[in-house]
Amino acid sequence: MTFVYRVATDVGGTFTDLIYYKLDRTTGRLEAMQCTKTDTTPPNFEKGVMDALEKSGLTMSDITFFAHGSTVVINALTERKGVKTGLITTQGFRDVLEIARGNRPDFFNLLYKKPPPFVPRYLRREVKERMTYDGHVHSAIDLTTIKPILDDFQKDGVEAIAICLLHSYANPSHEIAIYDEVKKYWPDVAVVASHQITREWREYERSNTTVLSAYVQPLTERYLDALDQKLRQNGLQRSPFIMQSNGGIDTVGSAKSKPVSLVESGPASGVRAAAELGQLLGIPNIIAFDIGGTTAKCSLIDNGEVRVTTQYMIEKNAKSAGYPIMASVVDIVEIGNGGGSIAWVDDYGKLHVGPESAGAVPGPAAYGRGGSKPTTTDANLVTGRIDPNYFMGGQRKADMDAVHNAFQPIADHLHLSVEETARGVIRIANHNMINALKLVSVNRGYDPRHFTMIAFGGGGAMHATTLARELNIPKVIIPINASVFSAFGMLMSDLRRDYVMTKLTPLGPNSAAIIRQVFDDMEHHAKAEYKAEDFNPGNIVFTRHANIRYIGQEHSVAVKVTGDQLTDQNVQSIIDSFHDNFEREYTYRLPNDVEIVSYQITATIHIPKPDIPKLPRQNQSIEGAIKGWRPVDFDVDGTHQATIYDTARLGPDMHIQGPAIVEDPGTTIVILPGQTATVDDYGNLHIVVEGAHHG
């Protein structure tokens, strides 16, 4: 019997994860699923991928599918590691990036300064042209100024150029003309025009998105080319697919042309994985919760549907308005609280956790690599939740002397014991995570009592049961191989591209024909793009959404548009759906007329995936999975002698009674006193949350 492999790698801030399916070459039957972890290797991230492949022992020529997600884009943006970028825009609009928006999170700070734009003013240049909001030419374009602008850019060392003109979402012809002119005079420079990224209005957001995409384009291209080349040199038969922020995969070529679409590729694949697991288990309403080494991320899946937004922000916090990215991104709330988040005390003696992280090097104090600051992982070791002798799956013994030395200064400052300080660190980390979970649920009109939490990542299972009890979430599911669950999501993803078009369309008796025409034109464009890369347009499945608002209001609500043939009756059902969605999110509805602001289509090509087989029933009892017992501090539940279980020895229908700890090489699962857990047919652990609503 010979085998082939489907492989996915996920480059995180701390670890690079790899997961693969082993398939029978003849029948396609799934024979095994394996995973591994290696350290992330910045700035040469591809090295970590090759290290993981080497550690797994896979033969590259036997890999038939390879998907890859990476933090390279978000790292380049947050660390300002992109290239010097110039902007060409409409005359009179060079300061759009500087003016930005009037919103200011630090509201009472009279000295507040907006975050500086990625392109300084001397590199923002204007071209005489003007397009109206409905796509008609108001002033013809003057291309004679392009060559002098490029000469100046070359002298200033510019490596990438962003083109964003007023109202080019309605008619991109002027942007195309400038793009062609730039390529004629300077073929080697990286160029990104706004219409290539999005056809959605909002001048500042579109300008900033184009600039950020140009800023990281050369870096992303070099990285993806290096990865592709190394994989090919080692025997991979075809280029890898790249995980996008929208929860789908795409080709290397498409990813290089739209690098900003990769900004949240890793987190998005985790949400995709949660949706797939929910479908497998028949659970439509899910809160996906992912704790890695650096951050905690959460997203809400409503009736099996992953929410995607084009109103994404990076670096937005209590002190900064951040930067908008107008690309399709899975709707994720992310905070700087992960296993490596550092605990610290401010000038007023208040304890904080994060957002600074110890990363992979030096890592938490327990790594024994010189880390001298206490982290959330160190706190979980002090409380006995993590076994120092089974640290990182037994790969290394935790340096508990270093852990106590890291906690001691803070404990002394707070006049607490090391144990009390560690408990406080876990409480604060949990509090921060609860706030994030509320942002995706309660704050948007969803009742957490009607959802199941799927917790994953290296740290998700350690905190999930406490958070679920606090929010009255009745059940927590810890998936098998939870620490590499995001990489699993890449194996379960389809080829996906999102297209958005702004076109104001009042909804009424005569609007069906207009709506049909816009959607048809967008789908024709999507088919042409796929066909250009040798995909069969006949395999595309389209999903339609309309962003709708009350006329006179500012922001819109997304409504799914169903049915191939739109009629006036369909239009009324769209209006009714808008009223319902608006009321759920904002608690009221109006009798006002409504209009479509923008149209959105998702063009998906299904990639065949193997069925996940059920695990064989075992005759052994739960006692056979017990590793031992140890005292564990469960915070408000007190310290208990907890039963310790080995994940590898658990089988379907086995039951666990808390207090208990379930140990896996990649994560530790905390089951609080009074909680019960059951293993399902696929090896996932279902924990019933004691004290939560069960309805």
XYZ file of C-alpha atoms in Angstrom:
695
model
C 0.000 0.000 0.000
C 1.410 3.406 -0.981
C 0.429 6.726 0.512
C 0.125 10.397 -0.400
C -0.102 13.359 1.959
C -2.098 16.564 2.389
C -0.028 19.047 4.393
C -0.660 22.430 6.029
C 1.780 24.692 7.865
C 0.923 27.677 10.038
C 3.633 30.177 10.984
C 2.668 31.784 14.293
C 4.403 34.382 16.415
C 6.004 31.701 18.604
C 5.665 28.316 16.889
C 5.381 26.982 13.351
C 2.750 24.225 13.247
C 2.504 21.389 10.726
C -0.341 18.923 10.298
C -0.804 16.291 7.628
C -3.261 13.682 6.419
C -1.889 10.326 5.324
C -4.110 8.996 2.517
C -4.266 5.727 0.635
C -3.028 6.614 -2.862
C -5.596 4.349 -4.541
C -8.779 4.816 -2.499
C -8.126 8.263 -0.991
C -9.074 6.876 2.423
C -7.701 8.771 5.420
C -5.275 6.440 7.200
C -3.759 8.765 9.808
C -3.431 12.378 10.915
C -0.178 13.594 12.466
C 1.148 16.935 13.640
C 4.367 18.569 14.810
C 5.660 21.925 16.067
C 8.943 23.787 15.640
C 10.107 27.246 16.659
C 9.229 30.125 14.343
C 12.389 31.514 12.713
C 12.106 35.256 11.982
C 13.041 36.890 9.679
C 13.522 33.767 7.505
C 10.110 32.256 8.213
C 10.459 29.654 5.470
C 13.225 28.009 7.516
C 10.724 27.158 10.273
C 8.476 25.562 7.643
C 11.341 23.443 6.292
C 12.337 22.515 9.870
C 8.791 21.279 10.536
C 8.769 19.263 7.307
C 12.123 17.707 8.172
C 10.935 16.876 11.687
C 7.794 15.212 10.295
C 9.872 12.923 8.034
C 7.616 13.464 5.014
C 8.795 12.786 1.455
C 8.023 15.960 -0.492
C 7.262 14.187 -3.767
C 4.407 12.312 -2.029
C 2.651 15.567 -1.020
C -0.354 16.208 -3.277
C -1.692 19.293 -1.476
C 0.181 21.923 0.520
C -1.469 24.900 2.240
C 0.424 27.597 4.095
C -0.519 30.409 6.448
C 1.862 32.999 7.798
C 2.250 36.044 10.007
C 4.714 37.652 7.569
C 2.310 40.420 6.472
C 0.978 41.423 9.892
C 4.532 41.284 11.322
C 5.867 43.531 8.560
C 3.095 46.053 9.264
C 3.312 46.094 13.060
C 7.122 46.071 13.098
C 7.383 48.619 10.217
C 9.533 46.239 8.190
C 8.011 47.064 4.790
C 9.599 49.133 2.003
C 9.664 52.859 1.256
C 6.360 53.542 -0.491
C 5.071 56.408 -2.637
C 1.430 57.339 -3.253
C -0.128 58.789 -6.423
C -3.595 60.255 -5.908
C -6.095 62.780 -7.267
C -5.156 66.455 -7.208
C -6.224 67.972 -3.892
C -6.306 64.654 -2.003
C -2.696 63.979 -1.052
C -3.485 64.569 2.631
C -6.327 62.062 2.940
C -3.971 59.665 4.772
C -2.972 62.398 7.213
C -6.496 63.718 7.849
C -7.799 60.156 8.366
C -10.945 60.032 10.538
C -12.104 62.279 13.351
C -12.661 59.420 15.786
C -10.289 59.467 18.712
C -10.318 56.618 21.244
C -8.316 58.553 23.832
C -11.166 61.055 23.923
C -10.112 63.270 26.831
C -6.477 63.515 25.773
C -6.205 67.044 24.362
C -2.687 66.268 23.135
C -3.832 63.185 21.183
C -1.992 62.614 17.914
C -3.332 60.495 15.100
C -1.140 57.530 14.135
C 1.346 58.661 11.480
C 0.617 57.534 7.894
C 2.816 54.882 6.306
C 3.678 57.325 3.487
C 5.191 60.702 4.498
C 3.845 63.808 2.769
C 6.841 64.348 0.485
C 6.174 60.928 -1.085
C 2.473 61.607 -1.703
C 1.989 63.080 -5.180
C -1.044 64.375 -7.098
C -2.295 63.903 -10.652
C -4.801 66.162 -12.367
C -7.944 64.063 -12.983
C -11.413 63.668 -11.535
C -14.072 60.975 -11.600
C -17.615 61.425 -10.292
C -19.125 59.118 -7.665
C -21.124 57.278 -10.353
C -18.106 56.660 -12.591
C -18.336 59.485 -15.137
C -15.229 61.433 -16.128
C -15.377 64.946 -14.683
C -11.810 65.946 -15.638
C -9.656 64.015 -18.093
C -6.417 62.573 -16.758
C -3.102 64.344 -17.402
C -0.428 61.648 -17.727
C 2.423 64.060 -18.507
C 3.135 64.495 -14.787
C 3.762 60.774 -14.165
C 7.354 60.655 -15.478
C 8.596 63.536 -13.239
C 6.889 61.917 -10.232
C 8.653 58.618 -10.955
C 12.000 60.391 -11.359
C 11.578 61.899 -7.888
C 10.512 58.555 -6.421
C 13.609 56.868 -7.848
C 15.885 59.533 -6.363
C 14.195 59.076 -2.963
C 14.687 55.291 -2.970
C 11.014 54.340 -3.326
C 10.505 50.580 -3.822
C 6.706 50.404 -4.097
C 3.994 52.701 -5.462
C 0.348 52.852 -4.382
C -2.235 54.359 -6.755
C -5.546 55.486 -5.277
C -7.771 57.973 -7.106
C -11.023 59.581 -6.059
C -14.081 57.443 -6.942
C -12.001 54.825 -8.786
C -14.262 52.204 -7.171
C -16.932 53.353 -9.649
C -14.613 53.600 -12.675
C -10.979 52.431 -12.490
C -9.956 53.578 -15.992
C -7.763 56.451 -14.726
C -6.017 54.163 -12.232
C -5.380 51.641 -15.000
C -3.882 54.380 -17.188
C -1.500 55.478 -14.418
C -0.601 51.863 -13.605
C 0.328 51.226 -17.264
C 2.319 54.461 -17.408
C 4.299 53.563 -14.274
C 5.087 50.085 -15.630
C 6.194 51.605 -18.965
C 8.794 53.870 -17.353
C 9.715 51.700 -14.345
C 8.941 48.002 -15.015
C 10.671 46.655 -11.888
C 8.884 48.721 -9.251
C 6.082 47.158 -7.200
C 2.756 48.831 -8.053
C -0.638 48.376 -6.404
C -3.779 50.198 -7.591
C -6.782 50.449 -5.290
C -9.237 48.819 -7.713
C -7.095 45.651 -7.647
C -7.734 45.354 -3.903
C -11.280 46.655 -3.476
C -14.035 48.467 -5.385
C -15.614 49.743 -2.162
C -16.026 53.415 -1.285
C -14.583 55.378 1.704
C -11.617 57.342 0.469
C -9.390 57.169 3.544
C -9.917 53.458 4.181
C -9.323 52.583 0.519
C -6.211 54.775 0.345
C -4.739 53.286 3.500
C -5.466 49.726 2.340
C -3.721 50.367 -0.988
C -0.714 51.915 0.742
C -0.367 49.053 3.221
C -0.619 46.500 0.422
C 2.126 48.262 -1.568
C 4.222 48.648 1.605
C 4.432 44.867 2.155
C 4.221 43.704 -1.472
C 7.984 43.305 -2.215
C 8.581 41.619 1.143
C 5.657 39.219 0.663
C 6.710 38.428 -2.885
C 10.267 37.601 -1.788
C 8.988 35.425 1.062
C 6.463 33.477 -1.010
C 8.954 33.040 -3.862
C 11.603 31.757 -1.416
C 9.119 29.342 0.171
C 7.842 28.123 -3.200
C 11.399 27.665 -4.482
C 12.576 25.714 -1.420
C 9.537 23.443 -1.495
C 9.987 22.796 -5.221
C 13.734 22.152 -4.815
C 12.936 19.560 -2.162
C 10.517 17.721 -4.409
C 7.074 19.345 -4.078
C 5.304 18.827 -7.396
C 3.126 21.982 -7.425
C 3.145 25.369 -5.761
C 1.516 25.659 -2.321
C -1.827 27.300 -1.705
C -1.739 30.342 0.583
C -4.236 30.868 3.393
C -6.050 34.199 3.242
C -7.753 36.339 5.846
C -11.191 35.536 4.393
C -11.044 31.895 5.500
C -10.158 30.470 2.076
C -6.973 29.563 0.239
C -5.612 31.075 -2.971
C -2.721 30.652 -5.393
C 0.768 32.034 -4.779
C 0.377 34.377 -7.749
C -2.868 35.888 -6.470
C -1.472 36.202 -2.929
C 1.602 38.078 -4.190
C -0.557 40.586 -6.060
C -2.830 41.226 -3.030
C -0.588 40.703 0.015
C -2.875 42.627 2.356
C -5.363 39.751 1.912
C -2.999 37.632 4.061
C -2.986 39.944 7.083
C -4.853 37.480 9.354
C -4.345 34.197 7.516
C -3.479 32.090 10.586
C -6.347 33.208 12.845
C -8.824 32.982 9.949
C -7.948 29.332 9.363
C -8.677 28.560 13.028
C -12.190 29.957 12.669
C -12.610 27.991 9.437
C -11.573 24.834 11.315
C -14.126 25.523 14.064
C -16.880 25.904 11.464
C -15.879 22.619 9.806
C -15.847 20.799 13.149
C -19.247 22.289 13.985
C -20.618 20.979 10.687
C -19.166 17.511 11.382
C -20.757 17.438 14.863
C -24.043 19.122 13.902
C -23.364 22.256 15.997
C -24.226 25.449 14.023
C -23.673 28.167 16.676
C -20.060 28.427 17.786
C -17.710 30.822 19.515
C -14.229 30.000 18.219
C -11.532 30.770 20.795
C -7.813 30.527 20.038
C -4.960 31.216 22.460
C -1.458 31.067 21.017
C 1.858 32.162 22.391
C 1.354 35.857 21.661
C -2.370 36.610 21.307
C -5.892 35.411 22.076
C -8.405 35.527 19.228
C -12.128 34.886 19.078
C -14.859 34.895 16.450
C -18.556 34.054 16.316
C -20.054 31.528 13.866
C -23.802 32.032 13.467
C -25.817 29.148 12.016
C -22.676 27.641 10.488
C -21.685 30.864 8.735
C -18.307 32.504 9.376
C -18.661 36.286 9.538
C -16.412 38.200 7.130
C -15.914 41.961 7.308
C -14.169 44.611 5.218
C -13.975 46.995 8.187
C -10.843 45.555 9.739
C -8.363 47.520 11.862
C -4.792 46.926 12.946
C -3.138 48.516 15.984
C -6.424 49.928 17.267
C -6.416 50.234 21.059
C -7.404 52.556 23.894
C -4.689 55.025 22.898
C -4.687 54.832 19.094
C -7.291 54.880 16.312
C -5.182 52.332 14.401
C -5.178 51.750 10.652
C -8.088 50.447 8.542
C -7.696 47.593 6.059
C -10.527 47.335 3.546
C -10.020 43.687 2.607
C -12.191 40.668 3.368
C -11.153 39.404 6.798
C -12.856 36.862 9.053
C -14.448 38.957 11.788
C -11.970 38.336 14.617
C -11.344 40.159 17.875
C -7.698 39.836 18.868
C -5.960 40.884 22.087
C -2.366 40.723 23.260
C -2.903 37.917 25.776
C -1.300 34.561 25.017
C 0.828 31.999 26.777
C 3.900 34.198 26.428
C 2.201 37.437 27.568
C 4.345 39.160 30.185
C 3.001 40.150 33.613
C 4.084 43.581 34.861
C 3.251 46.228 37.452
C 2.621 49.858 36.483
C 3.718 53.003 38.331
C 0.584 52.864 40.475
C 1.186 49.305 41.669
C -1.448 47.737 39.419
C -0.809 44.291 37.932
C -1.187 43.875 34.135
C -0.790 40.983 31.697
C 0.324 41.664 28.086
C 0.290 42.875 25.423
C 4.092 42.456 25.322
C 5.074 38.832 24.729
C 8.201 36.828 25.476
C 7.803 35.166 22.053
C 9.771 32.030 21.164
C 13.122 33.548 22.172
C 13.770 33.920 25.039
C 10.202 32.718 25.690
C 8.610 32.275 29.132
C 10.976 31.949 32.084
C 10.168 28.214 32.181
C 11.980 27.705 28.866
C 15.299 28.258 30.642
C 16.542 30.449 27.774
C 17.174 33.537 29.811
C 13.606 34.851 30.063
C 13.421 36.843 33.285
C 9.834 38.143 33.161
C 6.843 36.067 34.312
C 4.249 35.042 31.723
C 0.818 33.407 31.676
C 2.458 30.054 30.935
C 4.704 30.470 33.982
C 1.622 31.236 36.103
C -0.054 28.028 34.921
C 3.065 26.118 35.985
C 3.077 27.692 39.461
C -0.585 26.758 40.006
C 0.057 23.157 38.996
C -2.135 23.261 35.910
C 0.888 22.451 33.753
C 3.184 19.647 34.902
C 6.807 20.919 34.999
C 7.971 17.398 34.088
C 5.642 17.221 31.060
C 6.350 20.727 29.805
C 5.843 21.128 26.039
C 4.777 17.490 25.865
C 7.852 16.330 27.745
C 10.259 17.850 25.221
C 11.903 19.799 28.018
C 11.686 20.098 31.779
C 10.358 23.430 32.981
C 12.948 25.586 34.752
C 10.920 26.202 37.912
C 13.789 28.071 39.615
C 13.707 30.591 36.776
C 9.900 30.787 37.068
C 10.018 31.606 40.796
C 12.841 34.088 40.252
C 10.748 35.828 37.587
C 7.681 36.075 39.835
C 9.473 37.059 43.047
C 10.086 40.783 42.285
C 6.440 41.326 41.347
C 5.236 39.287 44.336
C 7.423 41.370 46.651
C 6.147 44.599 45.081
C 2.517 43.521 45.568
C 3.189 42.062 49.057
C 1.885 38.687 47.896
C 3.280 35.170 47.667
C 4.467 33.812 44.329
C 1.423 31.506 44.289
C -1.017 34.381 44.915
C 0.685 36.471 42.226
C 0.443 33.624 39.704
C -3.257 33.254 40.517
C -3.689 36.990 39.953
C -1.953 36.779 36.558
C -4.363 34.035 35.442
C -7.371 36.038 36.692
C -6.304 39.172 34.806
C -5.572 37.203 31.629
C -9.035 35.604 31.911
C -10.652 39.001 32.479
C -9.019 40.388 29.325
C -10.200 37.376 27.339
C -13.773 37.649 28.661
C -13.935 41.224 27.383
C -12.822 40.044 23.945
C -15.443 37.258 23.940
C -18.149 39.786 24.834
C -17.143 41.943 21.864
C -18.016 39.164 19.402
C -21.177 38.025 21.200
C -23.057 40.175 23.728
C -22.015 43.475 22.146
C -23.484 42.328 18.815
C -26.788 41.083 20.137
C -25.905 37.374 20.507
C -26.646 35.417 23.690
C -23.605 33.259 24.643
C -25.989 30.751 26.295
C -27.039 29.652 22.808
C -23.492 28.927 21.632
C -20.823 26.251 22.072
C -17.212 27.313 22.591
C -14.564 25.516 20.550
C -11.226 26.293 22.206
C -7.870 25.593 20.593
C -4.306 26.790 20.240
C -1.639 25.927 22.767
C -3.393 27.794 25.589
C -7.104 27.707 24.720
C -7.913 24.566 26.708
C -6.310 25.942 29.897
C -8.631 28.931 30.136
C -11.780 27.922 28.221
C -13.807 26.307 31.024
C -13.387 29.291 33.349
C -14.353 31.754 30.599
C -17.353 29.672 29.526
C -18.659 29.507 33.100
C -18.333 33.277 33.431
C -20.301 33.865 30.209
C -22.865 31.063 30.790
C -21.699 29.148 27.708
C -23.074 25.634 28.321
C -20.438 23.542 26.562
C -16.759 23.696 25.621
C -15.264 21.440 22.953
C -11.521 20.866 22.882
C -10.714 19.414 19.446
C -8.235 16.616 18.970
C -4.809 18.103 18.092
C -6.059 21.433 19.476
C -2.611 23.029 19.465
C -2.390 22.798 15.641
C -6.111 23.307 14.970
C -5.533 26.399 12.799
C -3.316 24.359 10.470
C -6.122 21.758 10.339
C -8.406 24.554 9.111
C -6.142 25.075 6.105
C -6.561 21.420 5.143
C -10.336 21.945 5.247
C -10.406 25.216 3.267
C -11.605 25.816 -0.273
C -10.244 28.162 -2.914
C -11.984 31.475 -2.250
C -11.986 35.032 -3.584
C -14.153 37.940 -2.433
C -15.295 40.831 -4.589
C -16.965 44.035 -3.348
C -18.533 46.764 -5.479
C -20.037 50.012 -4.188
C -23.136 51.076 -6.109
C -25.950 52.933 -4.377
C -29.226 51.203 -5.223
C -32.527 52.214 -3.572
C -34.542 49.082 -2.770
C -38.063 49.088 -4.117
C -40.457 47.620 -6.703
C -38.182 48.269 -9.714
C -34.734 47.446 -8.363
C -34.558 43.681 -9.097
C -33.177 44.132 -12.625
C -30.405 46.501 -11.433
C -29.390 44.124 -8.633
C -29.316 41.172 -11.044
C -27.121 43.077 -13.485
C -24.548 44.148 -10.866
C -24.211 40.635 -9.435
C -23.967 39.133 -12.949
C -21.187 41.563 -13.930
C -19.221 40.800 -10.752
C -19.557 37.060 -11.274
C -18.412 37.384 -14.893
C -15.281 39.200 -13.665
C -14.595 36.492 -11.073
C -14.944 33.745 -13.692
C -12.474 35.543 -15.960
C -9.890 35.800 -13.164
C -10.171 32.125 -12.265
C -10.040 31.099 -15.943
C -6.817 33.100 -16.393
C -5.205 30.778 -13.814
C -6.486 27.613 -15.517
C -9.370 26.943 -13.136
C -12.664 25.764 -14.579
C -15.220 28.586 -14.135
C -17.949 25.952 -14.141
C -16.723 24.756 -10.737
C -17.271 28.122 -9.031
C -19.972 28.379 -6.382
C -21.132 31.961 -5.804
C -22.528 33.412 -2.585
C -24.110 36.866 -2.698
C -24.420 39.494 0.029
C -25.658 43.075 -0.032
C -24.575 45.735 2.457
C -27.745 47.703 3.166
C -28.559 50.798 5.229
C -31.432 53.100 6.014
C -31.209 56.042 3.611
C -29.466 58.861 5.447
C -27.546 56.628 7.838
C -23.801 56.081 7.670
C -23.029 52.397 8.180
C -24.627 49.300 6.707
C -25.628 45.749 7.694
C -24.835 42.696 5.553
C -27.748 40.633 4.220
C -27.442 37.350 2.339
C -29.079 37.402 -1.106
C -30.422 33.999 -2.178
C -32.036 32.750 -5.361
C -30.650 32.748 -8.896
C -33.531 34.745 -10.358
C -34.129 37.950 -8.448
C -37.712 39.197 -8.570
C -39.549 42.040 -6.876
C -40.760 39.481 -4.331
C -37.138 38.541 -3.569
C -36.324 42.225 -3.080
C -39.018 42.503 -0.410
C -37.565 39.505 1.427
C -34.131 41.193 1.280
C -35.647 44.314 2.864
C -37.313 42.208 5.577
C -34.011 40.436 6.325
C -32.271 43.794 6.630
C -34.795 45.028 9.204
C -34.354 41.820 11.241
C -30.531 41.954 11.107
C -30.465 45.645 11.936
C -32.743 45.190 14.945
C -30.677 42.285 16.289
C -27.505 44.372 16.114
C -28.870 47.782 17.169
C -32.071 46.834 19.116
C -34.467 48.936 16.984
C -35.878 49.231 13.459
C -37.174 52.183 11.434
C -39.962 52.625 8.868
C -37.483 54.455 6.584
C -36.614 53.533 3.009
C -33.476 51.438 2.565
C -30.728 51.183 -0.054
C -27.909 48.874 -1.041
C -24.551 50.530 -0.494
C -22.317 47.784 -1.852
C -22.563 44.351 -3.395
C -20.384 41.451 -2.325
C -19.847 38.059 -3.924
C -17.797 35.122 -2.706
C -16.439 32.919 -5.496
C -15.496 29.493 -4.128
C -14.051 26.424 -5.813
C -14.507 23.320 -3.710
C -11.374 21.264 -3.083
C -12.051 17.551 -2.430
C -11.255 16.516 1.127
C -11.202 13.108 2.772
C -13.944 12.081 5.162
C -12.755 12.081 8.768
C -13.280 8.540 10.072
C -14.638 7.761 13.507
C -12.212 6.289 16.011
C -12.491 2.581 16.816
C -14.266 1.739 20.064
C -11.921 0.558 22.802
C -12.769 -1.921 25.531
C -10.487 -0.318 28.092
C -11.979 1.797 30.881
C -11.231 5.419 31.729
C -8.948 4.207 34.527
C -6.492 3.080 31.863
C -6.033 6.729 30.781
C -5.073 7.962 34.254
C -1.449 9.127 34.545
C -1.657 10.004 38.235
C -2.799 12.717 40.604
C -1.418 16.078 41.716
C -2.624 19.157 43.630
C -3.874 21.881 41.282
C -4.906 25.430 42.184
C -8.291 26.057 40.508
C -8.439 29.682 41.717
C -11.906 30.439 43.189
C -12.666 26.692 43.282
C -9.712 26.128 45.602
C -6.816 23.674 45.443
C -7.820 20.055 44.751
C -6.127 16.735 44.177
C -6.831 16.523 40.454
C -6.836 13.349 38.373
C -4.380 13.577 35.460
C -5.338 11.907 32.170
C -3.359 11.114 29.011
C -5.126 12.250 25.818
C -3.541 9.455 23.785
C -5.283 6.846 25.952
C -8.760 8.393 25.744
C -11.371 6.767 23.527
C -14.963 7.398 22.404
C -17.630 7.567 25.139
C -15.115 7.793 27.982
C -16.281 10.101 30.784
C -14.166 12.346 33.010
C -15.302 13.974 36.236
C -13.628 17.208 37.358
C -11.456 18.334 38.978
C -9.147 16.934 36.317
C -6.290 17.792 33.979
C -6.019 16.172 30.552
C -2.491 16.303 29.151
C -1.710 16.427 25.448
C 1.755 17.008 23.938
C 0.598 20.393 22.613
C -1.812 21.637 25.270
C -3.217 21.113 28.766
C -6.974 20.818 29.306
C -8.336 22.136 32.610
C -11.638 20.632 33.822
C -12.916 22.483 36.867
C -14.507 20.866 39.937
C -18.120 19.948 39.179
C -17.599 19.821 35.415
C -17.858 16.631 33.357
C -16.304 15.715 30.031
C -17.008 13.095 27.376
C -14.916 11.955 24.409
C -16.839 11.909 21.107
C -16.443 9.525 18.145
C -13.610 11.606 16.652
C -11.534 12.111 19.811
C -12.774 15.617 20.662
C -13.457 16.379 24.327
C -16.910 17.803 25.194
C -16.948 19.562 28.573
C -20.295 20.385 30.197
C -19.786 23.668 32.034
C -21.098 23.395 35.589
C -22.928 26.542 36.634
C -23.729 27.598 33.050
C -27.191 27.679 31.510
C -28.149 24.437 29.715
C -31.036 25.137 27.423
